PDB file of C-alpha atoms in Angstrom:
ATOM      1  CA  UNK D 626      35.171 -13.211 -26.322  1.00  0.00           C
ATOM      2  CA  UNK D 627      33.186 -11.763 -29.157  1.00  0.00           C
ATOM      3  CA  UNK D 628      29.928 -12.909 -27.591  1.00  0.00           C
ATOM      4  CA  UNK D 629      30.741 -11.371 -24.215  1.00  0.00           C
ATOM      5  CA  UNK D 630      31.647  -8.054 -25.770  1.00  0.00           C
ATOM      6  CA  UNK D 631      28.389  -7.986 -27.729  1.00  0.00           C
ATOM      7  CA  UNK D 632      26.442  -8.933 -24.591  1.00  0.00           C
ATOM      8  CA  UNK D 633      27.955  -6.098 -22.562  1.00  0.00           C
ATOM      9  CA  UNK D 634      27.106  -3.546 -25.207  1.00  0.00           C
ATOM     10  CA  UNK D 635      23.456  -4.591 -25.539  1.00  0.00           C
ATOM     11  CA  UNK D 636      22.679  -4.722 -21.810  1.00  0.00           C
ATOM     12  CA  UNK D 637      23.811  -1.260 -20.861  1.00  0.00           C
ATOM     13  CA  UNK D 638      20.812   0.682 -19.544  1.00  0.00           C
ATOM     14  CA  UNK D 639      20.914   4.410 -19.795  1.00  0.00           C
ATOM     15  CA  UNK D 640      20.710   6.237 -16.530  1.00  0.00           C
ATOM     16  CA  UNK D 641      17.649   8.461 -16.157  1.00  0.00           C
ATOM     17  CA  UNK D 642      18.193  11.472 -13.965  1.00  0.00           C
ATOM     18  CA  UNK D 643      15.299  12.791 -11.884  1.00  0.00           C
ATOM     19  CA  UNK D 644      15.009  16.238 -10.492  1.00  0.00           C
ATOM     20  CA  UNK D 645      15.119  16.383  -6.680  1.00  0.00           C
ATOM     21  CA  UNK D 646      11.469  17.498  -6.509  1.00  0.00           C
ATOM     22  CA  UNK D 647      10.098  14.424  -8.309  1.00  0.00           C
ATOM     23  CA  UNK D 648       9.033  11.313  -6.410  1.00  0.00           C
ATOM     24  CA  UNK D 649      10.148   8.170  -8.185  1.00  0.00           C
ATOM     25  CA  UNK D 650       7.466   5.855  -9.504  1.00  0.00           C
ATOM     26  CA  UNK D 651       8.516   3.086  -7.104  1.00  0.00           C
ATOM     27  CA  UNK D 652       8.115   5.238  -3.994  1.00  0.00           C
ATOM     28  CA  UNK D 653       4.696   6.665  -4.871  1.00  0.00           C
ATOM     29  CA  UNK D 654       2.626   3.481  -4.215  1.00  0.00           C
ATOM     30  CA  UNK D 655       4.462   2.959  -0.931  1.00  0.00           C
ATOM     31  CA  UNK D 656       3.755   6.535   0.187  1.00  0.00           C
ATOM     32  CA  UNK D 657       0.074   6.172  -0.755  1.00  0.00           C
ATOM     33  CA  UNK D 658      -0.147   2.886   1.161  1.00  0.00           C
ATOM     34  CA  UNK D 659       1.415   4.379   4.299  1.00  0.00           C
ATOM     35  CA  UNK D 660      -0.852   7.433   4.186  1.00  0.00           C
ATOM     36  CA  UNK D 661      -3.926   5.210   3.695  1.00  0.00           C
ATOM     37  CA  UNK D 662      -2.887   3.036   6.638  1.00  0.00           C
ATOM     38  CA  UNK D 663      -2.445   6.060   8.910  1.00  0.00           C
ATOM     39  CA  UNK D 664      -5.830   7.493   7.874  1.00  0.00           C
ATOM     40  CA  UNK D 665      -7.506   4.114   8.417  1.00  0.00           C
ATOM     41  CA  UNK D 666      -6.035   3.721  11.895  1.00  0.00           C
ATOM     42  CA  UNK D 667      -7.065   7.273  12.795  1.00  0.00           C
ATOM     43  CA  UNK D 668     -10.648   6.622  11.651  1.00  0.00           C
ATOM     44  CA  UNK D 669     -10.855   3.353  13.618  1.00  0.00           C
ATOM     45  CA  UNK D 670      -9.659   5.158  16.757  1.00  0.00           C
ATOM     46  CA  UNK D 671     -12.160   7.979  16.163  1.00  0.00           C
ATOM     47  CA  UNK D 672     -14.959   5.403  15.803  1.00  0.00           C
ATOM     48  CA  UNK D 673     -13.967   3.711  19.062  1.00  0.00           C
ATOM     49  CA  UNK D 674     -14.059   7.026  20.926  1.00  0.00           C
ATOM     50  CA  UNK D 675     -17.516   7.798  19.491  1.00  0.00           C
ATOM     51  CA  UNK D 676     -18.893   4.480  20.726  1.00  0.00           C
ATOM     52  CA  UNK D 677     -19.366   3.018  17.278  1.00  0.00           C
ATOM     53  CA  UNK D 678     -17.632  -0.245  18.251  1.00  0.00           C
ATOM     54  CA  UNK D 679     -20.390  -1.079  20.748  1.00  0.00           C
ATOM     55  CA  UNK D 680     -23.082  -0.370  18.156  1.00  0.00           C
ATOM     56  CA  UNK D 681     -21.397  -2.563  15.545  1.00  0.00           C
ATOM     57  CA  UNK D 682     -20.901  -5.375  18.082  1.00  0.00           C
ATOM     58  CA  UNK D 683     -24.566  -5.243  19.123  1.00  0.00           C
ATOM     59  CA  UNK D 684     -25.771  -5.369  15.497  1.00  0.00           C
ATOM     60  CA  UNK D 685     -23.396  -8.225  14.693  1.00  0.00           C
ATOM     61  CA  UNK D 686     -24.627 -10.170  17.713  1.00  0.00           C
ATOM     62  CA  UNK D 687     -28.257  -9.688  16.663  1.00  0.00           C
ATOM     63  CA  UNK D 688     -27.550 -10.792  13.086  1.00  0.00           C
ATOM     64  CA  UNK D 689     -25.640 -13.853  14.285  1.00  0.00           C
ATOM     65  CA  UNK D 690     -28.416 -14.825  16.688  1.00  0.00           C
ATOM     66  CA  UNK D 691     -30.961 -14.537  13.853  1.00  0.00           C
ATOM     67  CA  UNK D 692     -28.833 -16.735  11.598  1.00  0.00           C
ATOM     68  CA  UNK D 693     -28.712 -19.599  14.083  1.00  0.00           C
ATOM     69  CA  UNK D 694     -32.387 -19.171  14.939  1.00  0.00           C
ATOM     70  CA  UNK D 695     -32.184 -17.887  18.521  1.00  0.00           C
ATOM     71  CA  UNK D 696     -33.043 -14.237  18.082  1.00  0.00           C
TER      72      UNK D 696
END
């Protein structure tokens, strides 16, 4: 019993209160990741509408043809 009582007293973390305006340190990386994902998707869609996908595909095809010796 003595050991259990000592164990309970040593493993008692103190609660840290945050103000409502602060974002916890565990949520911040998740928020940054979600925002980055949304921005990335928006930029890919913008590139597709500008016709950049066709340009990239044409350049990739040319490079690939040069690598195998056809182009």
